[in-house]
Coordinates of C-alpha atoms and ligand atoms in Angstrom, one line a residue:
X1 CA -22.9 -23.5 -6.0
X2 CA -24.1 -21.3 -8.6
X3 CA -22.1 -18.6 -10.1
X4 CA -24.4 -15.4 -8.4
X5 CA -23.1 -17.1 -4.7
X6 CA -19.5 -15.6 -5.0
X7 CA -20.9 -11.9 -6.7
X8 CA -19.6 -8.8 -4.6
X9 CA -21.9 -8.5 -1.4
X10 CA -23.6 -11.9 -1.5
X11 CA -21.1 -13.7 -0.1
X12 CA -21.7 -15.0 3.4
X13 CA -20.9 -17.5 6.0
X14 CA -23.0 -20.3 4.1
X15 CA -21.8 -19.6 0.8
X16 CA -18.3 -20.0 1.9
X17 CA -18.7 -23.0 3.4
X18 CA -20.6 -24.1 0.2
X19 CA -17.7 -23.2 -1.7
X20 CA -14.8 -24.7 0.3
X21 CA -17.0 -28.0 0.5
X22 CA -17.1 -27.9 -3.1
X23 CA -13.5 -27.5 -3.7
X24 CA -12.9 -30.0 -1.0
X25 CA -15.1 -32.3 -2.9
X26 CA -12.8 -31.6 -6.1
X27 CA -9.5 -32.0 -4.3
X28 CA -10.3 -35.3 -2.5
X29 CA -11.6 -36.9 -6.1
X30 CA -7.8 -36.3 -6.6
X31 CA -8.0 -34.6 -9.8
X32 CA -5.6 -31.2 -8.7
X33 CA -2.7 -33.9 -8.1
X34 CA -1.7 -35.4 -11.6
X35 CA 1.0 -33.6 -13.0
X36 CA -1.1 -33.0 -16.3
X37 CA -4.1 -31.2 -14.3
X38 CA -1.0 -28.8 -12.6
X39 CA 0.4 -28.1 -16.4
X40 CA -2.5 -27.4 -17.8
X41 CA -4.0 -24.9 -15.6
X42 CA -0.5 -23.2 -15.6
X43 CA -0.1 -23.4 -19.4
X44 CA -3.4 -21.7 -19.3
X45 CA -2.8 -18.7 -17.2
X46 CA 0.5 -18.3 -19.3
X47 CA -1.8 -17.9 -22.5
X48 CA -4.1 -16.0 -20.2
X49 CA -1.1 -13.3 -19.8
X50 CA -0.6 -13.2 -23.4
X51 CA -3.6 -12.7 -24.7
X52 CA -5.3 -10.4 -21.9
X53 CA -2.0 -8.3 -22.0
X54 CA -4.2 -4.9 -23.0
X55 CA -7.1 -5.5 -20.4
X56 CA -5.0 -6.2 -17.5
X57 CA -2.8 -3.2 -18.0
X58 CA -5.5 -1.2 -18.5
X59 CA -7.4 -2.2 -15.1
X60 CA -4.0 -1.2 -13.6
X61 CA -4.4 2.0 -15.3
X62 CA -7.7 2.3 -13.6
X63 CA -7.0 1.5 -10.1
X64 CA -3.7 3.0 -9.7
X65 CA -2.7 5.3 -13.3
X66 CA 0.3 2.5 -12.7
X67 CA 2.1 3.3 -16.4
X68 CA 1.9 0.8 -18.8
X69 CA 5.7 -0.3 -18.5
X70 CA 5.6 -1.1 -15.0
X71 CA 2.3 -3.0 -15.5
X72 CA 4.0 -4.8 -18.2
X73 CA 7.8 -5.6 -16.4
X74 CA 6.5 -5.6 -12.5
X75 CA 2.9 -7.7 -13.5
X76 CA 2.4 -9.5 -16.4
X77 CA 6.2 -10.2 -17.0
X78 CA 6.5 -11.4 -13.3
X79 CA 3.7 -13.8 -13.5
X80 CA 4.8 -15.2 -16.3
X81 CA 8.1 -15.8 -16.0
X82 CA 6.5 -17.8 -12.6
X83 CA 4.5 -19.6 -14.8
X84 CA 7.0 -20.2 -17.5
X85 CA 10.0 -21.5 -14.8
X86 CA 7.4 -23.4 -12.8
X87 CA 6.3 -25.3 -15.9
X88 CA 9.7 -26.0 -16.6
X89 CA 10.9 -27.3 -13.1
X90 CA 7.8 -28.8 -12.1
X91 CA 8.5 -32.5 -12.8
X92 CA 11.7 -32.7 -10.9
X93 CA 9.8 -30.6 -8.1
X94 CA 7.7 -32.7 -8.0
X95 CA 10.1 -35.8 -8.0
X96 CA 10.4 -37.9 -4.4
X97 CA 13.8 -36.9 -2.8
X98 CA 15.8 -39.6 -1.8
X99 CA 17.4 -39.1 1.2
X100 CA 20.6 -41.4 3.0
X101 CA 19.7 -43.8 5.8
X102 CA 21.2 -44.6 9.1
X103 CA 22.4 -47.9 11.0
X104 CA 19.1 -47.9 12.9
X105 CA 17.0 -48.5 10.0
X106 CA 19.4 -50.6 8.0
X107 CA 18.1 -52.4 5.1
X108 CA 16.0 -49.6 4.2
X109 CA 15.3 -46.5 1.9
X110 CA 14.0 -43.0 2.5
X111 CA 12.7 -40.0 0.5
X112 CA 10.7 -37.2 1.4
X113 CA 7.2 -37.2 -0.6
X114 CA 5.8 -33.4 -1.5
X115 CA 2.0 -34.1 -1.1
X116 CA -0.4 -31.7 -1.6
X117 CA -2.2 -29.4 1.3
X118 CA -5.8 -29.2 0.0
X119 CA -7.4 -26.2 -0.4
X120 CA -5.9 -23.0 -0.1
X121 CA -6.9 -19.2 0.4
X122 CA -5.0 -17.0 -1.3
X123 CA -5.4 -13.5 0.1
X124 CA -4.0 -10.7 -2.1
X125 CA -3.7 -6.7 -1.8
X126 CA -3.9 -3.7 -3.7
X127 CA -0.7 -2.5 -4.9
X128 CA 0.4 -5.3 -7.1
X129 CA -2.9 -6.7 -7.6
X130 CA -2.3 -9.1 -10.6
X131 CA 0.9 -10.2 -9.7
X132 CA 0.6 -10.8 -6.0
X133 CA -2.7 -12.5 -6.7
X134 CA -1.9 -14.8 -9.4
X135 CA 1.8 -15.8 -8.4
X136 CA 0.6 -17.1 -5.0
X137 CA -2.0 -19.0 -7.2
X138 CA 0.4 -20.6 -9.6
X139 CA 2.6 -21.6 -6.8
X140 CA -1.0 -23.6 -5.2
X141 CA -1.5 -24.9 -8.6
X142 CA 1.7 -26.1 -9.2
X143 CA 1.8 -28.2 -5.6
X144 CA -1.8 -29.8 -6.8
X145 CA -3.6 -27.9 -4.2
X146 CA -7.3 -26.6 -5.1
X147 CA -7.1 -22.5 -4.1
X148 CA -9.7 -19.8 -3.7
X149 CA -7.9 -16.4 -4.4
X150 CA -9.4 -13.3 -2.7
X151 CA -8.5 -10.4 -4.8
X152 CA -8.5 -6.7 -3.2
X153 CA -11.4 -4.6 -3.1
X154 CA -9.2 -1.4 -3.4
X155 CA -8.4 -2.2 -6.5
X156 CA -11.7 -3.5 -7.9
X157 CA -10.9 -3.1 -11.6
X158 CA -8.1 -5.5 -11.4
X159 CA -10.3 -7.5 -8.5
X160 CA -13.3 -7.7 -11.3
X161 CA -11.1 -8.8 -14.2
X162 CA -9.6 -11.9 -12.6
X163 CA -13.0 -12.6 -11.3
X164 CA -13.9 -12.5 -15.3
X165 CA -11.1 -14.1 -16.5
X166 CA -10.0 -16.9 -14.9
X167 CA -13.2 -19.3 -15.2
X168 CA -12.4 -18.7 -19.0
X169 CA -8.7 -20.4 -18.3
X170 CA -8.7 -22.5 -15.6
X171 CA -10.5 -25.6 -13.9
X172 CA -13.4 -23.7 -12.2
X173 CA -14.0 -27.0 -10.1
X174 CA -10.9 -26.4 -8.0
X175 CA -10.2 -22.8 -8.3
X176 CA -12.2 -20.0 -7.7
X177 CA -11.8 -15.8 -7.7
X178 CA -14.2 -15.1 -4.2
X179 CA -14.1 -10.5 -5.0
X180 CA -15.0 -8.2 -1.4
X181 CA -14.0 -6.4 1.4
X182 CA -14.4 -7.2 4.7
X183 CA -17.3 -9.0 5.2
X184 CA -16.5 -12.0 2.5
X185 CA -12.5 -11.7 3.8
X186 CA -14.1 -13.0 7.3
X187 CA -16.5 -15.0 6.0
X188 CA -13.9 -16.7 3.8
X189 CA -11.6 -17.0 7.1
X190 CA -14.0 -18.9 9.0
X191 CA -13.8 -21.9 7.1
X192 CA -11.1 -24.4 7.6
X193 CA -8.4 -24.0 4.9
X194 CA -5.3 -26.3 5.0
X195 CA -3.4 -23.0 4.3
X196 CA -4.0 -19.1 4.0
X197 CA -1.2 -16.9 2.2
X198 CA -2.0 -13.6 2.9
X199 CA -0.4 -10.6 1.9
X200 CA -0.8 -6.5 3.5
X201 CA -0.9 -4.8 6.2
X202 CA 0.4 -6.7 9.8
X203 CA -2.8 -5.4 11.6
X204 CA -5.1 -7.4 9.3
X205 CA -2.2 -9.9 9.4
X206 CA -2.9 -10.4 13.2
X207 CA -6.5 -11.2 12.4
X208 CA -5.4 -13.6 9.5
X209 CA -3.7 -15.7 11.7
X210 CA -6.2 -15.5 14.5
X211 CA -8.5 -16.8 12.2
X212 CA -5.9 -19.6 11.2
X213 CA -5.3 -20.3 14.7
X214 CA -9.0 -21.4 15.3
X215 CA -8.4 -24.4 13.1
X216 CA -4.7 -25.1 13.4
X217 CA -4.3 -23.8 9.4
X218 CA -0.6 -23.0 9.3
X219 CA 0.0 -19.4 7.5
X220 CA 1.8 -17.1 5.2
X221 CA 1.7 -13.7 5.8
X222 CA 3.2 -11.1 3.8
X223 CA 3.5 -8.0 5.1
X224 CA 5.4 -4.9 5.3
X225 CA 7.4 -2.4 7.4
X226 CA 10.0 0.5 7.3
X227 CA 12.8 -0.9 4.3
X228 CA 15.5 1.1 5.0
X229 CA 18.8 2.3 2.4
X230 CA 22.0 2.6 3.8
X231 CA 24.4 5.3 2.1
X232 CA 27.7 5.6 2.4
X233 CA 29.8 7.7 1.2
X234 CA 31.8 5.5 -1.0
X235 CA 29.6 4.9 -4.0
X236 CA 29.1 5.8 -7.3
X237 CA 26.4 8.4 -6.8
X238 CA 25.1 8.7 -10.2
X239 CA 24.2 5.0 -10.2
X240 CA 23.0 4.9 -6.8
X241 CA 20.8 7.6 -7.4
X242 CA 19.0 6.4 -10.3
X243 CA 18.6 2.9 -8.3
X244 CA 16.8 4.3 -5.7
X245 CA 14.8 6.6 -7.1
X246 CA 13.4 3.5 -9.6
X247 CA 12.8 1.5 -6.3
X248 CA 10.9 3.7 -4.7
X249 CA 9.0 6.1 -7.2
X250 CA 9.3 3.7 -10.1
X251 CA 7.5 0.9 -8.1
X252 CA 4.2 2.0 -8.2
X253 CA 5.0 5.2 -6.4
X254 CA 6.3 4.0 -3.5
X255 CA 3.2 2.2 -2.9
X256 CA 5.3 -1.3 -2.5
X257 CA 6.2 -3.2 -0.1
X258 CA 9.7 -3.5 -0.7
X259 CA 10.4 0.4 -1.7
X260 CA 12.8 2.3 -0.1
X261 CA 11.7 3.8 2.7
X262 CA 13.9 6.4 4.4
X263 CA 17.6 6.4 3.5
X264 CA 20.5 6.9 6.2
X265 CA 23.8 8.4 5.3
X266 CA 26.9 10.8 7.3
X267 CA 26.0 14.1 7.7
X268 CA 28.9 15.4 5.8
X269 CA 27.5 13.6 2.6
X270 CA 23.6 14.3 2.4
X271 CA 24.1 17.4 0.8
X272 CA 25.7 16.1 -2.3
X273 CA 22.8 13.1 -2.2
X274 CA 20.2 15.2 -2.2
X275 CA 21.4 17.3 -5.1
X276 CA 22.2 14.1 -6.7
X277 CA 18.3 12.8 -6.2
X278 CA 17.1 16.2 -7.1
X279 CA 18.7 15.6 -10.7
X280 CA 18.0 12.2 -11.1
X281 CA 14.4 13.1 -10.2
X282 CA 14.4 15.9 -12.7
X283 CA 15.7 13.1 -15.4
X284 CA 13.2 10.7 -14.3
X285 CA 10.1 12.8 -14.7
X286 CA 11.0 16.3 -16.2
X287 CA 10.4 19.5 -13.8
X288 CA 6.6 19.0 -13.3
X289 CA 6.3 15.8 -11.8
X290 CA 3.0 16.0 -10.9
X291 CA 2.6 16.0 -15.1
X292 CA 4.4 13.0 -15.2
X293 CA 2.8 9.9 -17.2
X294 CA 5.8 7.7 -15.5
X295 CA 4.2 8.1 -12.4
X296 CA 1.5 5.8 -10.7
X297 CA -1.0 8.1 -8.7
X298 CA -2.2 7.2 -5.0
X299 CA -4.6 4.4 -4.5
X300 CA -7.5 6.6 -3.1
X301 CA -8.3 9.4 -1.0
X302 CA -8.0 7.7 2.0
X303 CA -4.4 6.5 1.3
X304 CA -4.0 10.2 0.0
X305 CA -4.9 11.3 3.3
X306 CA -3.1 8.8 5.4
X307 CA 0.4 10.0 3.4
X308 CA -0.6 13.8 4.3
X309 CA -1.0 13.1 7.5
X310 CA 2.5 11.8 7.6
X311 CA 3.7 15.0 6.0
X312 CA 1.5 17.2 8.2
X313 CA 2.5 15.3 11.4
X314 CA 5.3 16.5 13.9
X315 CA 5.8 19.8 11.5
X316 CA 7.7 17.4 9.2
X317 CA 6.8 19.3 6.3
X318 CA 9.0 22.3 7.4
X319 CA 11.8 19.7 6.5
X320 CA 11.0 19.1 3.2
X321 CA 14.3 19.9 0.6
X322 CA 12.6 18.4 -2.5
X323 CA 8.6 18.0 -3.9
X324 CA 6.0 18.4 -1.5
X325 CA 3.4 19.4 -3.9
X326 CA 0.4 17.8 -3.5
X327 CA -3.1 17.2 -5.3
X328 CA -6.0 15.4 -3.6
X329 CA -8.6 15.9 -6.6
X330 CA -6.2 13.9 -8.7
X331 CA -4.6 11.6 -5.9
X332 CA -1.3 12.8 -6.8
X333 CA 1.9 13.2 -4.7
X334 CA 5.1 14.5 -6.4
X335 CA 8.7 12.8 -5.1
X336 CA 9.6 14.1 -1.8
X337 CA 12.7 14.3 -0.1
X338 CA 12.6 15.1 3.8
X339 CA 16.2 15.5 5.1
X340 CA 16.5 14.8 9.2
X341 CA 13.0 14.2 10.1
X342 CA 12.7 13.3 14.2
X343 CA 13.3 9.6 14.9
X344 CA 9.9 9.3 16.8
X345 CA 8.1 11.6 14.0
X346 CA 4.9 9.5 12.7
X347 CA 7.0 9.4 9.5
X348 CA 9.9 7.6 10.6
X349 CA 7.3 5.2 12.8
X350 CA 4.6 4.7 10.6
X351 CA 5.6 2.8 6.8
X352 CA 5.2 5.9 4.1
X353 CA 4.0 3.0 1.7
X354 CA 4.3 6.9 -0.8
X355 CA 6.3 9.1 -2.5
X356 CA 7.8 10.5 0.7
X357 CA 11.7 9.4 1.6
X358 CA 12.9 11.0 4.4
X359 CA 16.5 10.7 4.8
X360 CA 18.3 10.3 8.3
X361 CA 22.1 11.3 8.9
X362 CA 24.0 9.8 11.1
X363 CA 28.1 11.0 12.4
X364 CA 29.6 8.0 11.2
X365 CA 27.4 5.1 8.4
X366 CA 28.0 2.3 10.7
X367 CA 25.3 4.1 13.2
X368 CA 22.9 3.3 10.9
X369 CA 23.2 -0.3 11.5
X370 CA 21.7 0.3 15.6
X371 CA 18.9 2.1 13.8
X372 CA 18.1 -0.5 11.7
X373 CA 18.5 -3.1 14.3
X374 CA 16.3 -1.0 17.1
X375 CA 13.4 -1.3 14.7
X376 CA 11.0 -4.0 13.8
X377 CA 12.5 -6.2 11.3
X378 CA 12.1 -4.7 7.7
X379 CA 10.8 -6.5 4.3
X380 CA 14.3 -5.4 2.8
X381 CA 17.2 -3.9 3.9
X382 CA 19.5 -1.5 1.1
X383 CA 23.7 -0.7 1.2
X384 CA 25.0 1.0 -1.4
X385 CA 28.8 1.0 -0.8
X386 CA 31.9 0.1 -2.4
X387 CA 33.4 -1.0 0.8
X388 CA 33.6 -4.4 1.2
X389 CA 34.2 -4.7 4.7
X390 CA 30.9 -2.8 5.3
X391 CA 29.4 -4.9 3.2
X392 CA 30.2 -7.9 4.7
X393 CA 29.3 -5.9 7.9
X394 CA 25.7 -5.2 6.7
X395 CA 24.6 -8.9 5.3
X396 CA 25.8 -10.7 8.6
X397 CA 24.8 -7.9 10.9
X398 CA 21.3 -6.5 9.3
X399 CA 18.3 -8.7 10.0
X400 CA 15.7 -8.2 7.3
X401 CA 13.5 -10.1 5.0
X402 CA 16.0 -9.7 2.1
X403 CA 18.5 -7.3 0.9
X404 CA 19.9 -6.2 -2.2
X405 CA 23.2 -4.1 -2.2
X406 CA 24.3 -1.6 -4.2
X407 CA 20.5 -2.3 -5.9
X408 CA 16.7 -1.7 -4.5
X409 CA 13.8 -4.2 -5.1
X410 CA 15.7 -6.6 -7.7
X411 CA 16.2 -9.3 -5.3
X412 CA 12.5 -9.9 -5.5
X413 CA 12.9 -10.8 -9.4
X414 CA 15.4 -14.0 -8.6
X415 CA 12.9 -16.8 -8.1
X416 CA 16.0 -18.8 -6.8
X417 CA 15.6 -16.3 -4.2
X418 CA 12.9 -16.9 -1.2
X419 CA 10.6 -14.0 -1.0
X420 CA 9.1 -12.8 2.7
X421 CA 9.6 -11.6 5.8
X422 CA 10.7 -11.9 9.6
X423 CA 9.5 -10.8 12.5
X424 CA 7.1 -7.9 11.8
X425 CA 7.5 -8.3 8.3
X426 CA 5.8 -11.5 7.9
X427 CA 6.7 -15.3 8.3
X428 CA 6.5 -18.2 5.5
X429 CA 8.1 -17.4 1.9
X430 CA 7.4 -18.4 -1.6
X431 CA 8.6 -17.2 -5.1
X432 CA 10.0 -20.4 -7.3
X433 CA 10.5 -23.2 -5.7
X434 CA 9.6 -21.4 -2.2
X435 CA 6.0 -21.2 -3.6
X436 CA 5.9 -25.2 -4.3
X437 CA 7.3 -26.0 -1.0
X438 CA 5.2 -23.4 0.8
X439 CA 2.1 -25.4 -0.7
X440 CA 2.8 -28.9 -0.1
X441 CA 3.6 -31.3 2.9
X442 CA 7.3 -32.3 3.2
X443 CA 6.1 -36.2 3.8
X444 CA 8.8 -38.9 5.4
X445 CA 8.7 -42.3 4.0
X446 CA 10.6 -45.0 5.1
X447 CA 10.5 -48.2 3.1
X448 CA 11.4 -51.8 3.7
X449 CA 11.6 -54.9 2.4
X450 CA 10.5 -58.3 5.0
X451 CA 14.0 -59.1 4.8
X452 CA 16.7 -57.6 7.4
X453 CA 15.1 -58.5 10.2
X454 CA 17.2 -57.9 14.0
X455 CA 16.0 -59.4 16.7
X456 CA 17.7 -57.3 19.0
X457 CA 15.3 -54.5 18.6
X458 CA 12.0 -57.3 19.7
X459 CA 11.3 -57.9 23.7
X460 CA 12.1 -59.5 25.7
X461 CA 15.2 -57.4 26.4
X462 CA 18.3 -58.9 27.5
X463 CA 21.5 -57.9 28.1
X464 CA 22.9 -59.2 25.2
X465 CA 20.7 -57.3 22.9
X466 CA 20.9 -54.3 25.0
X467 CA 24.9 -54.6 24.8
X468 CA 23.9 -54.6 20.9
X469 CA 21.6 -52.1 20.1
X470 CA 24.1 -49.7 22.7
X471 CA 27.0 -50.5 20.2
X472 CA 24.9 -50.6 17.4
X473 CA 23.4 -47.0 18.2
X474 CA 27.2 -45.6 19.1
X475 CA 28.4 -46.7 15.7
X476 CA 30.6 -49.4 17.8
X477 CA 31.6 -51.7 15.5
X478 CA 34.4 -53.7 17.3
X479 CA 31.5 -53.7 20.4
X480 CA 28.9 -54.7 18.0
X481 CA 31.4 -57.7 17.2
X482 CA 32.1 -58.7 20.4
X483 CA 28.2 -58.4 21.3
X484 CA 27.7 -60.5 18.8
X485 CA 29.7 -63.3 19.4
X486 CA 29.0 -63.2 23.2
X487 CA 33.0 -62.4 24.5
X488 CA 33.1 -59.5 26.9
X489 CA 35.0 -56.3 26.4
X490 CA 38.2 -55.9 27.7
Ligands
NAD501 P1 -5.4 -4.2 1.3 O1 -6.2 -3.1 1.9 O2 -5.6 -4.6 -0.1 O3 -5.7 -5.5 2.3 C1 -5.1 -6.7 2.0 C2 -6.2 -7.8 2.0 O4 -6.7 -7.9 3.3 C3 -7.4 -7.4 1.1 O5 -7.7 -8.6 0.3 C4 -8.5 -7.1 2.1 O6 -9.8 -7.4 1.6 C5 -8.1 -7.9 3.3 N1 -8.6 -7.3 4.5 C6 -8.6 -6.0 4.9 N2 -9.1 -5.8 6.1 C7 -9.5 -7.0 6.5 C8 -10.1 -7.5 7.8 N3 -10.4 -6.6 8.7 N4 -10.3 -8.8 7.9 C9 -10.0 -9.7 6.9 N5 -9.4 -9.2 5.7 C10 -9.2 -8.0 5.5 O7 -3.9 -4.0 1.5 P2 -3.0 -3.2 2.5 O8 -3.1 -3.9 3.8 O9 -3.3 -1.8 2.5 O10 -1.6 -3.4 1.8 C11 -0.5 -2.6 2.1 C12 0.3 -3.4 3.1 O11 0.7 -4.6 2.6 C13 1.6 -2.7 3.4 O12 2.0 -2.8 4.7 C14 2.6 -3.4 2.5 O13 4.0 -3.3 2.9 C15 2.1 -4.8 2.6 N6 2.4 -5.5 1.4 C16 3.3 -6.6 1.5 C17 3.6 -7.3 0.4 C18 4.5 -8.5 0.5 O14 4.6 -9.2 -0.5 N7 5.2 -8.7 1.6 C19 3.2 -6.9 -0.9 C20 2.3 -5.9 -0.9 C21 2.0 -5.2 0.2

C-alpha cells in the first residue's frame, strides 16, 4: 500500500485491511522473529530518542504546554530506559524455559516456547502520548510481533511526529504509525489482529473489546478510574505533601492515569493537610500558579469543560479551600483543593483526570478502606503512614491495580513491576518483561526420544496394566512393584 493510504482521513475499511494483509504478509515470511530483526528495530528507536530529543519535547509542548522536564523524565527517559533494559534482557527472554517433568511422561523433557502473536494494534491516548505509544511498541517488537500503533488524535502534534519519524527508524514492512480519530480507530478494529493493547477511557474500552470479541483477539486494555490516597495521621507531612502534590500536579496536571485523585484522611487532621498542601503548592509553583511554566495546561476546551463541570456540579465549588481559578482562553486550571465534597457529587463519581483533589474525611483512617473497597477497582491505590500494621492492613486489604506507599506514581517506573489494572481499571499488563509476555504465546512442548516406551498405557486394557498405570498415577511405588511382578497386595 502506498504511503497516502494511512494519511489522516483516508483511511478506511479497505485500506486497513490492505495494511494488516501486508504486515501479515511480513510476519509470516518470518523476518519479525530473529533475534537480530527485534535488536535492531529497538537499537533504533533508542537512537531515535536521542537524537529527536528537541522535537518530541517540543510536540509535547504543543499539545499539552507539558514542561520540558516532565517530557524529558516521564517520556523520553521512560521509553528508553524500556528500550535500553529490553535490549539487555532480551536473549534470556527470549530463552525456552525448561520446566520439570512428571512420572506420567517419564523419559521426557519440557519447556515452555514464547512464540510470537502476529500482528498487533497498539492503541494509545493523549496524555502520555509518546511514552504510552512507543512502550507498548517496543514490548511488540521485542516478542517478534509485527504492530500497527494508533497514536491519539488529541494530541496530533505528537500523533504527526511518530507518524514522521518512525519509517526513518524502523522496518516500515512490519510496523506502521496508522494517525485518526474515530473513523480509522474502527476501521482499524475491524480487522483481525492477534492482539489489541489499548489504552483510555473504559467506555471506549468496552467497544475495544467488542471489537476484539468478533474475532476471538485476546486484549489489553488500559484504563483508568478514581486512584485514591490514604492519609493518616502518622506521617511525615512535609514529605507526604510534596509527594502528592508531584503525583498529581507534576504528572501532566493531573491529566494521568495514575494521579491522585481524592485523598482520605480523620477529620481531626485535614486542617493541618491542607495548610501543609497549600505551602507545598506555593513552593511548587510560586503564588500565581496559573503563571506557572512547571505546569502542563489542559488538553483542550472540551476536557476544560468536562473538569468545570465537575467543579460546577453539586455546588462543589462552594467547597473549594485552595485554587479554583480558572482560564478557558488559555486552558488553564490552577491546583485545587476541595475539602468534604458529597460522596455521590459528580466529582467523587466521575475520574477528575485535572487539577482538582478533593479530599474526604473520615472519623477514624481505617473507614477509608470500605470507601475504597465500595468503589470500582482503582488504577492505584496511595497510604502514606508510618504505621506498620496499617500498612500491612492496606496491601492485603486494598484491591487496586498497584500501590505505592508512602509514595504516588513511582511504582509505574519499576519495570520489575507489572503495570495495569483490575476490574474497571483494565485487564492484561505489560511494562518489562510484562510487555514480552503480554505479546507472545506461552507454548508447551513436550519432547521424547523413541525410547521409554510402556506398554501399559496401549489397549487393550487389562487389569494388570490398569493395576499399573493406578499405582503408577498415585506415585505407588511398592504397588507399582507388585503390579509389576504380578503378586497381589496384601
Ligand atoms: P483518547 O481520547 O486519546 O482515546 C484513546 C484512544 O481511543 C485514542 O487513540 C482514540 O482515537 C481512541 N478512540 C476514541 N474513541 C473511540 C471510539 N469510539 N472507537 C474506537 N476508538 C476510539 O484518550 P482518553 O480516553 O481521553 O484517555 C483518558 C483515559 O485513559 C482516562 O480514563 C485515563 O485514566 C486512561 N488512561 C489510562 C492509562 C493506563 O495506562 N492505564 C494511561 C493513560 C490514560
Amino acid at each position: 500500500m502506498d504511503g497516502d493510504g494511512e494519511r489522516k482521513g483516508e483511511f478506511d475499511g479497505k485500506a486497513a485491511a490492505e495494511l494488516v494483509g501486508e504486515l501479515r504478509q511480513s510476519f509470516w515470511n518470518g523476518k519479525t522473529r530473529s533475534y537480530d530483526w527485534r535488536t535492531d528495530q529497538l537499537r533504533s528507536l533508542a537512537r531515535m530518542l536521542v537524537e529527536k530529543e528537541k522535537d518530541i519535547i517540543d510536540a509535547l509542548h504543543e499539545d499539552l504546554g507539558k514542561p520540558e522536564m516532565e517530557s524529558f523524565i516521564h517520556e523520553i527517559s521512560l521509553a528508553k530506559d524500556g528500550c535500553a533494559r529490553t535490549l539487555k534482557e532480551l536473549k534470556s527472554w527470549m530463552k525456552p524455559q525448561k520446566v520439570s517433568t512428571s512420572i506420567t511422561t517419564f523419559p521426557s523433557s519440557a519447556e515452555i516456547v514464547s512464540e510470537p502473536l502476529g500482528v498487533v494494534l497498539v492503541i494509545s491516548a493523549w496524555n502520555y502520548p509518546f511514552l504510552l505509544s512507543l512502550e507498548p511498541v517496543v514490548g511488540a517488537i521485542a516478542a517478534g510481533n509485527a504492530v500497527v500503533l494508533k497514536p491519539s488524535e488529541i494530541a496530533p502534534a505528537t500523533s504527526s511526529l511518530l507518524k514522521r519519524l518512525l519509517p526513518g527508524y524502523v522496518d516500515s514492512s512490519s510496523i506502521r504509525v496508522v494517525e485518526g480519530g474515530v473513523p480509522e480507530t474502527t476501521a482499524l478494529l475491524d480487522q483481525k489482529w492477534d492482539k489489541i493493547i489499548y489504552t483510555g477511557n473504559s467506555k471506549v474500552g468496552r467497544i475495544v473489546m467488542a471489537a476484539a470479541a468478533k474475532h476471538l483477539t485476546p486484549v489489553v486494555l488500559e484504563l483508568g478510574g478514581k486512584c485514591p490516597v490514604v492519609v493518616d495521621s502518622k506521617v511525615d507531612l512535609d514529605v507526604a505533601t510534596k509527594r502528592i502534590a508531584v503525583g498529581k500536579w507534576g504528572c501532566n496536571n493531573g491529566q494521568a492515569c495514575i494521579s491522585p485523585d481524592y485523598i482520605i484522611t480523620e477529620r481531626e487532621f485535614a486542617p493541618k493537610l491542607i495548610e501543609a498542601m497549600k505551602s507545598t503548592l506555593e513552593i511548587f509553583y510560586g503564588k500565581d500558579p496559573m503563571a506557572s511554566k512547571d505546569l502542563s495546561r489542559i488538553v483542550n476546551s472540551n476536557h476544560f469543560k468536562r473538569i468545570s463541570k465537575l467543579l460546577d456540579s453539586d455546588k462543589v465549588s462552594e467547597k473549594i479551600v485552595h485554587g479554583g481559578q480558572r482560564d478557558e482562553q488559555a486552558l488553564k486550571i490552577s491546583p485545587t483543593l476541595l475539602l468534604d465534597v458529597p460522596q455521590d457529587s459528580l466529582i467523587m463519581t466521575e475520574e477528575i483526570f485535572g487539577p482538582l483533589l478533593p479530599i474526604i474525611t473520615v472519623d477514624d483512617i481505617h473507614q477509608s478502606f470500605d470507601i475504597i473497597n465500595s468503589r470500582p477497582k482503582p488504577l492505584a491505590a496511595y497510604l502514606f503512614t508510618k504505621d506498620k500494621k496499617l500498612e500491612e492492613k492496606f496491601v492485603r486489604g486494598v484491591s487496586a491495580g498497584g500501590m505505592s506507599i508512602n509514595e504516588t506514581v513511582l511504582h509505574i517506573t519499576n519495570p520489575g513491576l507489572p503495570f495495569g489494572g483490575v476490574g474497571e481499571s483494565g485487564m492484561g499488563a505489560y511494562h518489562g518483561k510484562f510487555s514480552f509476555d503480554t505479546f507472545s504465546h506461552k507454548k508447551a512442548v513436550l519432547r521424547r526420544s523413541f525410547g521409554g516406551e510402556a506398554p501399559a498405557r496401549y489397549p487393550p486394557y487389562t487389569p494388570k496394566k490398569s493395576r499399573l498405570l493406578k499405582a503408577l498415577v498415585n506415585g505407588d511405588i511398592i504397588g507399582i512393584i507388585l503390579a509389576l511382578i504380578g503378586w497381589p497386595r496384601a
